[in-house]
Coordinates of N, CA and C in Angstrom, one line a residue:
X1 N 61.2 -62.2 22.8 CA 62.3 -63.0 23.5 C 63.0 -62.3 24.6
X2 N 63.3 -61.0 24.3 CA 64.0 -60.2 25.3 C 63.1 -59.9 26.5
X3 N 61.8 -59.7 26.3 CA 60.9 -59.3 27.4 C 60.8 -60.5 28.5
X4 N 60.6 -61.7 28.0 CA 60.5 -62.8 29.0 C 61.8 -63.0 29.8
X5 N 63.0 -62.7 29.1 CA 64.3 -62.8 29.8 C 64.4 -61.7 30.9
X6 N 64.0 -60.5 30.5 CA 64.0 -59.4 31.5 C 63.1 -59.7 32.7
X7 N 61.9 -60.2 32.4 CA 61.0 -60.5 33.5 C 61.5 -61.6 34.4
X8 N 62.2 -62.6 33.8 CA 62.8 -63.6 34.6 C 63.9 -63.1 35.5
X9 N 64.8 -62.3 34.9 CA 65.8 -61.7 35.7 C 65.3 -60.8 36.8
X10 N 64.2 -60.0 36.5 CA 63.6 -59.2 37.5 C 63.0 -60.0 38.6
X11 N 62.3 -61.1 38.2 CA 61.7 -62.0 39.2 C 62.8 -62.6 40.1
X12 N 63.9 -63.0 39.6 CA 65.0 -63.6 40.4 C 65.6 -62.6 41.3
X13 N 65.8 -61.3 40.8 CA 66.3 -60.3 41.6 C 65.4 -59.9 42.8
X14 N 64.1 -59.8 42.5 CA 63.1 -59.5 43.6 C 63.1 -60.6 44.6
X15 N 63.2 -61.9 44.2 CA 63.1 -63.0 45.1 C 64.4 -63.0 46.0
X16 N 65.6 -62.8 45.4 CA 66.8 -62.9 46.1 C 67.1 -61.8 47.0
X17 N 66.8 -60.5 46.5 CA 67.3 -59.4 47.2 C 66.3 -58.6 48.0
X18 N 65.0 -58.9 47.8 CA 63.9 -58.2 48.5 C 63.1 -59.1 49.3
X19 N 62.5 -60.1 48.6 CA 61.6 -61.0 49.3 C 62.3 -61.9 50.4
X20 N 63.4 -62.4 50.0 CA 64.2 -63.3 50.9 C 64.6 -62.6 52.2
X21 N 65.3 -61.4 52.1 CA 65.6 -60.7 53.3 C 64.4 -60.4 54.2
X22 N 63.3 -60.0 53.6 CA 62.1 -59.7 54.4 C 61.6 -60.9 55.1
X23 N 61.6 -62.0 54.4 CA 61.1 -63.3 55.1 C 62.0 -63.7 56.2
X24 N 63.3 -63.7 55.9 CA 64.3 -64.1 57.0 C 64.2 -63.1 58.2
X25 N 64.0 -61.8 57.9 CA 63.8 -60.9 59.0 C 62.6 -61.2 59.8
X26 N 61.5 -61.6 59.2 CA 60.3 -62.0 59.9 C 60.6 -63.2 60.8
X27 N 61.2 -64.2 60.2 CA 61.6 -65.4 61.0 C 62.4 -65.0 62.2
X28 N 63.5 -64.2 62.0 CA 64.4 -63.8 63.0 C 63.6 -63.0 64.1
X29 N 62.7 -62.2 63.7 CA 62.0 -61.4 64.7 C 61.1 -62.3 65.6
X30 N 60.4 -63.3 65.0 CA 59.6 -64.2 65.8 C 60.4 -65.0 66.7
X31 N 61.6 -65.5 66.3 CA 62.5 -66.2 67.1 C 63.0 -65.4 68.3
X32 N 63.4 -64.1 68.0 CA 63.9 -63.2 69.0 C 62.9 -63.0 70.0
X33 N 61.6 -62.8 69.7 CA 60.5 -62.6 70.6 C 60.4 -63.8 71.6
X34 N 60.5 -65.0 71.0 CA 60.4 -66.2 71.8 C 61.6 -66.3 72.7
X35 N 62.8 -65.9 72.3 CA 64.0 -65.9 73.1 C 63.8 -65.0 74.3
X36 N 63.2 -63.9 74.1 CA 63.0 -62.9 75.2 C 62.0 -63.4 76.3
X37 N 61.1 -64.3 75.9 CA 60.0 -64.7 76.8 C 60.0 -66.3 76.8
X38 N 61.0 -66.9 77.2 CA 61.1 -68.4 77.1 C 60.0 -69.1 77.9
X39 N 59.7 -68.5 79.1 CA 58.7 -69.1 79.9 C 57.3 -69.2 79.3
X40 N 57.1 -68.4 78.3 CA 55.8 -68.4 77.6 C 55.7 -69.5 76.6
X41 N 56.9 -70.0 76.2 CA 56.9 -71.0 75.1 C 57.7 -72.2 75.5
X42 N 57.2 -73.0 76.5 CA 57.9 -74.3 76.8 C 58.0 -75.2 75.5
X43 N 59.1 -75.9 75.4 CA 59.4 -76.5 74.1 C 58.3 -77.6 73.7
X44 N 58.1 -78.5 74.6 CA 57.2 -79.6 74.3 C 55.7 -79.1 74.1
X45 N 55.4 -78.1 75.0 CA 54.0 -77.5 74.9 C 53.9 -76.8 73.6
X46 N 54.9 -76.0 73.2 CA 54.8 -75.2 72.0 C 54.7 -76.1 70.8
X47 N 55.6 -77.2 70.8 CA 55.5 -78.1 69.6 C 54.2 -78.8 69.5
X48 N 53.6 -79.3 70.7 CA 52.3 -79.9 70.6 C 51.2 -79.0 70.1
X49 N 51.2 -77.8 70.6 CA 50.1 -76.9 70.2 C 50.3 -76.5 68.7
X50 N 51.5 -76.3 68.3 CA 51.8 -76.0 66.9 C 51.4 -77.2 66.0
X51 N 51.7 -78.4 66.3 CA 51.3 -79.5 65.5 C 49.8 -79.7 65.5
X52 N 49.2 -79.5 66.6 CA 47.7 -79.7 66.7 C 47.0 -78.7 65.8
X53 N 47.5 -77.4 65.8 CA 46.8 -76.4 65.0 C 47.1 -76.6 63.5
X54 N 48.3 -77.0 63.2 CA 48.6 -77.3 61.8 C 47.9 -78.5 61.2
X55 N 47.7 -79.6 62.1 CA 46.9 -80.7 61.7 C 45.5 -80.3 61.5
X56 N 44.9 -79.5 62.4 CA 43.5 -79.1 62.3 C 43.3 -78.3 61.0
X57 N 44.2 -77.3 60.7 CA 44.0 -76.5 59.5 C 44.2 -77.4 58.3
X58 N 45.1 -78.4 58.3 CA 45.2 -79.3 57.1 C 44.0 -80.2 56.9
X59 N 43.5 -80.6 58.0 CA 42.2 -81.5 58.0 C 41.1 -80.7 57.4
X60 N 41.0 -79.4 57.8 CA 39.8 -78.6 57.4 C 40.1 -77.7 56.2
X61 N 41.2 -77.9 55.5 CA 41.5 -77.0 54.4 C 40.5 -76.9 53.3
X62 N 39.8 -78.0 53.0 CA 38.7 -77.9 52.0 C 37.5 -77.1 52.5
X63 N 37.2 -77.2 53.8 CA 36.1 -76.4 54.3 C 36.5 -75.0 54.4
X64 N 37.7 -74.7 54.8 CA 38.2 -73.3 54.9 C 38.2 -72.7 53.5
X65 N 38.5 -73.5 52.5 CA 38.5 -72.9 51.1 C 37.1 -72.6 50.7
X66 N 36.2 -73.5 51.0 CA 34.8 -73.2 50.6 C 34.2 -71.9 51.3
X67 N 34.6 -71.7 52.5 CA 34.2 -70.5 53.2 C 34.9 -69.3 52.6
X68 N 36.2 -69.4 52.4 CA 37.0 -68.3 51.9 C 36.6 -67.8 50.5
X69 N 36.2 -68.8 49.7 CA 36.0 -68.5 48.3 C 34.7 -67.5 48.2
X70 N 33.9 -67.5 49.2 CA 32.8 -66.6 49.2 C 33.1 -65.2 49.6
X71 N 34.3 -65.0 50.1 CA 34.7 -63.6 50.6 C 35.2 -62.9 49.4
X72 N 34.8 -61.6 49.3 CA 35.3 -60.8 48.1 C 35.9 -59.5 48.6
X73 N 36.6 -58.9 47.6 CA 37.1 -57.5 47.9 C 38.1 -57.4 49.0
X74 N 38.0 -56.3 49.7 CA 39.0 -56.0 50.7 C 38.8 -57.0 51.9
X75 N 37.6 -57.6 52.1 CA 37.5 -58.6 53.1 C 38.4 -59.8 52.9
X76 N 38.5 -60.2 51.6 CA 39.3 -61.3 51.3 C 40.8 -61.0 51.6
X77 N 41.2 -59.7 51.3 CA 42.6 -59.4 51.6 C 42.9 -59.4 53.1
X78 N 42.0 -58.9 53.9 CA 42.2 -58.9 55.3 C 42.2 -60.3 55.9
X79 N 41.2 -61.1 55.5 CA 41.1 -62.5 56.0 C 42.3 -63.3 55.6
X80 N 42.7 -63.2 54.3 CA 43.8 -64.1 53.8 C 45.1 -63.7 54.4
X81 N 45.4 -62.4 54.6 CA 46.6 -62.0 55.2 C 46.7 -62.4 56.7
X82 N 45.5 -62.3 57.4 CA 45.5 -62.7 58.8 C 45.7 -64.2 58.9
X83 N 45.1 -64.9 58.0 CA 45.3 -66.4 58.0 C 46.7 -66.7 57.8
X84 N 47.4 -66.1 56.8 CA 48.8 -66.4 56.5 C 49.7 -66.0 57.7
X85 N 49.4 -64.9 58.2 CA 50.2 -64.4 59.4 C 50.2 -65.4 60.6
X86 N 48.9 -65.7 60.9 CA 48.8 -66.6 62.1 C 49.3 -68.0 61.8
X87 N 49.2 -68.5 60.6 CA 49.7 -69.8 60.2 C 51.2 -69.8 60.2
X88 N 51.8 -68.7 59.8 CA 53.3 -68.5 59.9 C 53.8 -68.6 61.3
X89 N 53.1 -67.8 62.2 CA 53.5 -67.8 63.6 C 53.4 -69.2 64.2
X90 N 52.4 -69.9 63.9 CA 52.2 -71.3 64.4 C 53.3 -72.2 63.9
X91 N 53.6 -72.1 62.6 CA 54.7 -72.9 62.0 C 56.1 -72.5 62.5
X92 N 56.4 -71.3 62.7 CA 57.7 -70.8 63.2 C 57.9 -71.2 64.6
X93 N 56.9 -71.1 65.4 CA 57.1 -71.5 66.8 C 57.3 -73.0 67.0
X94 N 56.6 -73.7 66.1 CA 56.8 -75.2 66.1 C 58.2 -75.6 65.6
X95 N 58.6 -74.9 64.6 CA 60.0 -75.2 64.1 C 61.0 -74.9 65.1
X96 N 60.8 -73.8 65.8 CA 61.8 -73.4 66.8 C 61.8 -74.4 68.0
X97 N 60.6 -74.8 68.4 CA 60.6 -75.8 69.5 C 61.3 -77.1 69.1
X98 N 61.0 -77.5 67.9 CA 61.6 -78.8 67.4 C 63.1 -78.6 67.2
X99 N 63.6 -77.5 66.8 CA 65.0 -77.2 66.6 C 65.7 -77.3 68.0
X100 N 65.1 -76.7 69.0 CA 65.8 -76.7 70.3 C 65.6 -78.0 71.1
X101 N 64.6 -78.7 70.8 CA 64.6 -80.1 71.3 C 65.7 -80.9 70.8
X102 N 66.0 -80.7 69.5 CA 67.1 -81.4 68.9 C 68.4 -80.9 69.5
X103 N 68.5 -79.6 69.8 CA 69.7 -79.1 70.5 C 69.9 -79.7 71.9
X104 N 68.7 -80.0 72.5 CA 68.8 -80.6 73.9 C 69.2 -82.0 73.8
X105 N 68.6 -82.8 72.9 CA 68.8 -84.2 72.9 C 70.0 -84.7 72.0
X106 N 70.3 -83.9 71.0 CA 71.4 -84.2 70.1 C 72.4 -83.0 70.1
X107 N 73.0 -82.7 71.2 CA 73.8 -81.5 71.3 C 75.1 -81.5 70.6
X108 N 75.6 -82.7 70.4 CA 76.9 -82.9 69.8 C 76.8 -82.5 68.3
X109 N 77.8 -81.7 67.9 CA 77.8 -81.2 66.5 C 77.8 -82.3 65.5
X110 N 78.7 -83.3 65.7 CA 78.8 -84.4 64.8 C 77.5 -85.2 64.7
X111 N 76.9 -85.3 65.9 CA 75.6 -86.0 65.9 C 74.5 -85.3 65.1
X112 N 74.5 -84.0 65.2 CA 73.5 -83.2 64.4 C 73.8 -83.4 62.9
X113 N 75.0 -83.3 62.5 CA 75.4 -83.4 61.1 C 75.1 -84.9 60.6
X114 N 75.5 -85.9 61.4 CA 75.2 -87.2 61.0 C 73.7 -87.5 60.9
X115 N 72.9 -86.9 61.8 CA 71.5 -87.1 61.8 C 70.9 -86.5 60.6
X116 N 71.4 -85.3 60.2 CA 70.9 -84.7 59.0 C 71.2 -85.5 57.7
X117 N 72.4 -86.0 57.6 CA 72.8 -86.8 56.5 C 72.0 -88.1 56.4
X118 N 71.8 -88.7 57.5 CA 71.1 -90.0 57.6 C 69.6 -89.8 57.2
X119 N 69.1 -88.6 57.5 CA 67.6 -88.4 57.3 C 67.3 -87.9 55.9
X120 N 68.3 -87.5 55.1 CA 68.1 -87.1 53.8 C 67.4 -88.2 52.9
X121 N 67.9 -89.5 53.0 CA 67.2 -90.5 52.2 C 65.7 -90.6 52.6
X122 N 65.4 -90.5 53.9 CA 64.0 -90.6 54.3 C 63.1 -89.4 53.7
X123 N 63.8 -88.2 53.6 CA 63.1 -87.1 52.9 C 62.8 -87.4 51.5
X124 N 63.8 -88.0 50.8 CA 63.7 -88.4 49.4 C 62.6 -89.4 49.2
X125 N 62.6 -90.5 50.1 CA 61.7 -91.6 50.0 C 60.2 -91.1 50.2
X126 N 60.1 -90.1 51.1 CA 58.7 -89.6 51.4 C 58.3 -88.6 50.4
X127 N 59.1 -88.3 49.4 CA 58.7 -87.3 48.4 C 58.6 -85.9 48.8
X128 N 59.5 -85.6 49.8 CA 59.3 -84.3 50.5 C 60.5 -83.4 50.3
X129 N 61.4 -83.7 49.3 CA 62.6 -82.9 49.0 C 62.2 -81.4 48.8
X130 N 61.1 -81.2 48.1 CA 60.7 -79.8 47.8 C 60.5 -79.0 49.1
X131 N 60.2 -79.7 50.2 CA 60.1 -78.9 51.5 C 61.4 -78.4 52.0
X132 N 62.5 -78.9 51.5 CA 63.8 -78.4 51.9 C 64.1 -77.0 51.3
X133 N 63.4 -76.7 50.2 CA 63.6 -75.5 49.5 C 63.0 -74.3 50.3
X134 N 63.7 -73.2 50.3 CA 63.3 -72.0 50.9 C 63.5 -70.9 49.9
X135 N 63.1 -69.7 50.3 CA 63.4 -68.5 49.4 C 64.9 -68.5 49.1
X136 N 65.2 -68.1 47.9 CA 64.4 -67.5 46.9 C 63.8 -68.6 45.9
X137 N 63.9 -69.9 46.2 CA 63.5 -70.9 45.3 C 62.0 -71.1 45.3
X138 N 61.3 -70.9 46.5 CA 59.9 -71.1 46.6 C 59.3 -69.8 47.0
X139 N 58.6 -69.2 46.1 CA 57.9 -67.9 46.5 C 56.4 -68.1 46.2
X140 N 55.6 -67.8 47.2 CA 54.2 -67.8 47.0 C 53.6 -66.5 46.9
X141 N 52.4 -66.4 46.4 CA 51.6 -65.2 46.2 C 50.4 -65.2 47.0
X142 N 49.9 -64.1 47.6 CA 48.8 -64.1 48.5 C 47.4 -64.0 47.8
X143 N 47.4 -63.7 46.5 CA 46.1 -63.4 45.8 C 45.5 -64.7 45.2
X144 N 46.2 -65.8 45.3 CA 45.7 -67.1 44.8 C 45.0 -67.8 45.9
X145 N 43.7 -67.8 45.8 CA 42.8 -68.5 46.8 C 43.1 -70.0 46.9
X146 N 43.3 -70.6 45.8 CA 43.5 -72.0 45.8 C 44.7 -72.5 46.5
X147 N 45.8 -71.8 46.3 CA 47.1 -72.2 46.9 C 47.2 -71.9 48.4
X148 N 46.3 -71.1 48.9 CA 46.2 -70.9 50.3 C 45.7 -72.1 51.1
X149 N 44.9 -72.9 50.5 CA 44.3 -74.0 51.2 C 44.5 -75.3 50.5
X150 N 44.5 -75.3 49.1 CA 44.6 -76.5 48.3 C 46.1 -77.0 48.1
X151 N 46.8 -77.0 49.2 CA 48.2 -77.4 49.1 C 48.3 -78.9 49.3
X152 N 49.4 -79.5 48.7 CA 49.5 -81.0 48.7 C 50.0 -81.5 50.0
X153 N 49.5 -82.7 50.3 CA 50.1 -83.5 51.4 C 51.0 -84.6 50.8
X154 N 51.6 -85.4 51.6 CA 52.5 -86.4 51.1 C 51.9 -87.4 50.2
X155 N 50.7 -87.9 50.6 CA 50.0 -88.9 49.8 C 48.8 -88.4 49.0
X156 N 48.5 -87.1 49.2 CA 47.4 -86.5 48.5 C 46.1 -87.3 48.6
X157 N 45.8 -87.8 49.8 CA 44.5 -88.5 50.0 C 43.4 -87.5 50.2
X158 N 42.3 -87.7 49.4 CA 41.2 -86.7 49.5 C 40.3 -87.1 50.7
X159 N 39.7 -86.1 51.3 CA 38.8 -86.4 52.5 C 37.6 -87.2 52.1
X160 N 37.2 -87.2 50.8 CA 36.0 -88.0 50.4 C 36.4 -89.4 50.1
X161 N 37.7 -89.8 50.1 CA 38.1 -91.1 49.8 C 38.0 -92.0 51.0
X162 N 38.8 -91.8 52.0 CA 38.9 -92.5 53.2 C 39.3 -91.6 54.3
X163 N 38.4 -91.5 55.3 CA 38.6 -90.5 56.4 C 39.8 -90.9 57.2
X164 N 40.0 -92.2 57.5 CA 41.1 -92.6 58.3 C 42.4 -92.4 57.6
X165 N 42.6 -92.7 56.3 CA 43.8 -92.5 55.6 C 44.0 -91.0 55.4
X166 N 43.0 -90.2 55.3 CA 43.1 -88.8 55.1 C 43.7 -88.2 56.4
X167 N 43.2 -88.6 57.6 CA 43.8 -88.2 58.9 C 45.2 -88.5 59.0
X168 N 45.6 -89.8 58.7 CA 47.0 -90.2 58.7 C 47.9 -89.4 57.8
X169 N 47.3 -89.1 56.6 CA 48.1 -88.4 55.7 C 48.4 -87.0 56.2
X170 N 47.4 -86.3 56.8 CA 47.6 -85.0 57.4 C 48.6 -85.0 58.5
X171 N 48.5 -86.0 59.4 CA 49.4 -86.1 60.5 C 50.8 -86.4 60.1
X172 N 50.9 -87.3 59.1 CA 52.3 -87.6 58.6 C 52.9 -86.4 57.9
X173 N 52.1 -85.7 57.2 CA 52.7 -84.5 56.4 C 53.1 -83.5 57.4
X174 N 52.4 -83.2 58.5 CA 52.7 -82.2 59.4 C 53.9 -82.6 60.4
X175 N 53.7 -83.8 61.0 CA 54.7 -84.2 62.1 C 55.9 -84.8 61.5
X176 N 55.8 -85.9 60.7 CA 56.9 -86.6 60.3 C 57.8 -85.8 59.3
X177 N 57.1 -85.3 58.2 CA 57.9 -84.5 57.2 C 58.4 -83.3 57.8
X178 N 57.7 -82.6 58.7 CA 58.2 -81.4 59.3 C 59.4 -81.7 60.2
X179 N 59.4 -82.8 60.9 CA 60.6 -83.2 61.7 C 61.8 -83.5 60.8
X180 N 61.5 -84.2 59.8 CA 62.7 -84.6 58.9 C 63.3 -83.3 58.3
X181 N 62.4 -82.4 57.8 CA 62.9 -81.2 57.2 C 63.7 -80.3 58.2
X182 N 63.2 -80.1 59.4 CA 63.9 -79.3 60.4 C 65.2 -80.0 60.8
X183 N 65.2 -81.4 60.9 CA 66.4 -82.1 61.2 C 67.5 -81.8 60.2
X184 N 67.1 -81.9 58.9 CA 68.1 -81.7 57.8 C 68.6 -80.2 57.9
X185 N 67.7 -79.3 58.1 CA 68.1 -77.8 58.2 C 69.1 -77.7 59.3
X186 N 68.8 -78.2 60.5 CA 69.6 -78.0 61.6 C 71.0 -78.7 61.4
X187 N 71.0 -79.9 60.9 CA 72.3 -80.5 60.7 C 73.2 -79.8 59.7
X188 N 72.6 -79.3 58.6 CA 73.4 -78.6 57.7 C 73.9 -77.2 58.3
X189 N 73.0 -76.6 59.1 CA 73.4 -75.4 59.7 C 74.6 -75.6 60.6
X190 N 74.5 -76.7 61.4 CA 75.6 -77.0 62.3 C 76.9 -77.3 61.5
X191 N 76.8 -77.9 60.3 CA 77.9 -78.2 59.5 C 78.5 -76.9 59.0
X192 N 77.7 -76.0 58.5 CA 78.2 -74.7 58.0 C 78.8 -73.9 59.2
X193 N 78.2 -73.9 60.3 CA 78.7 -73.2 61.5 C 80.1 -73.7 61.9
X194 N 80.2 -75.0 61.8 CA 81.5 -75.6 62.3 C 82.6 -75.4 61.3
X195 N 82.3 -75.2 60.0 CA 83.3 -75.0 59.0 C 83.5 -73.6 58.6
X196 N 82.7 -72.7 59.3 CA 82.9 -71.3 58.9 C 84.2 -70.7 59.5
X197 N 84.9 -69.9 58.8 CA 86.1 -69.3 59.3 C 85.9 -67.9 59.7
X198 N 84.6 -67.4 59.7 CA 84.4 -66.0 60.1 C 84.4 -65.9 61.6
X199 N 84.8 -64.8 62.1 CA 84.9 -64.5 63.5 C 83.6 -64.4 64.1
X200 N 82.7 -63.6 63.5 CA 81.4 -63.3 64.0 C 80.4 -64.2 63.2
X201 N 80.1 -65.3 63.8 CA 79.2 -66.3 63.1 C 77.8 -66.0 63.5
X202 N 76.8 -66.3 62.6 CA 75.4 -66.2 63.0 C 75.2 -67.1 64.2
X203 N 74.6 -66.6 65.2 CA 74.4 -67.5 66.4 C 72.9 -67.6 66.8
X204 N 72.0 -67.2 65.9 CA 70.6 -67.2 66.3 C 70.1 -68.6 66.7
X205 N 70.3 -69.7 65.9 CA 69.8 -70.9 66.3 C 70.5 -71.6 67.4
X206 N 71.6 -71.0 67.9 CA 72.4 -71.6 69.0 C 72.0 -71.0 70.3
X207 N 71.2 -70.0 70.3 CA 70.9 -69.3 71.6 C 69.8 -70.2 72.3
X208 N 69.9 -70.1 73.6 CA 69.0 -70.9 74.5 C 68.1 -70.0 75.3

């Protein structure tokens, strides 16, 4: 009884105080690089490329899994880490573009907060509340081959069932759900920023 409790506490501690800061540092580093070279990352172009790549990977995830499952040993470690790293870069650049497009078209603080609040029911209806969770609540591991590719979409349509519905499911999961999640994140960030009493507030998402 004591051992599972200690392992649970250790797991929570690692997630909160080691994994979370490292992940947030990676996010901040990618965004800082984009801030330094804004001409390389036009907002609409970046968002379009990010969505296209994410949809392509989602559509081909079964094929990628079948290819990857044949890779063994250190080859698997290299390929899987490279895949995760590139996919993270694609996702982060897309989130950043979407975030700042919202800054551009919904610049008012109250509008951002209102938009976030109004979109929460749509996140609930679409069954995507779990996507609002970030570290330390959702921690993945790199050595699980299945979880790298066999992730769920909103409707979990299989490619062998109906190709058209499968395509729509992938597009909806990437574009619509991703937009809803980023909208809620940004709105709540704006709310926290507006109610913060600290002198030196975090200003990363506000930079242009």
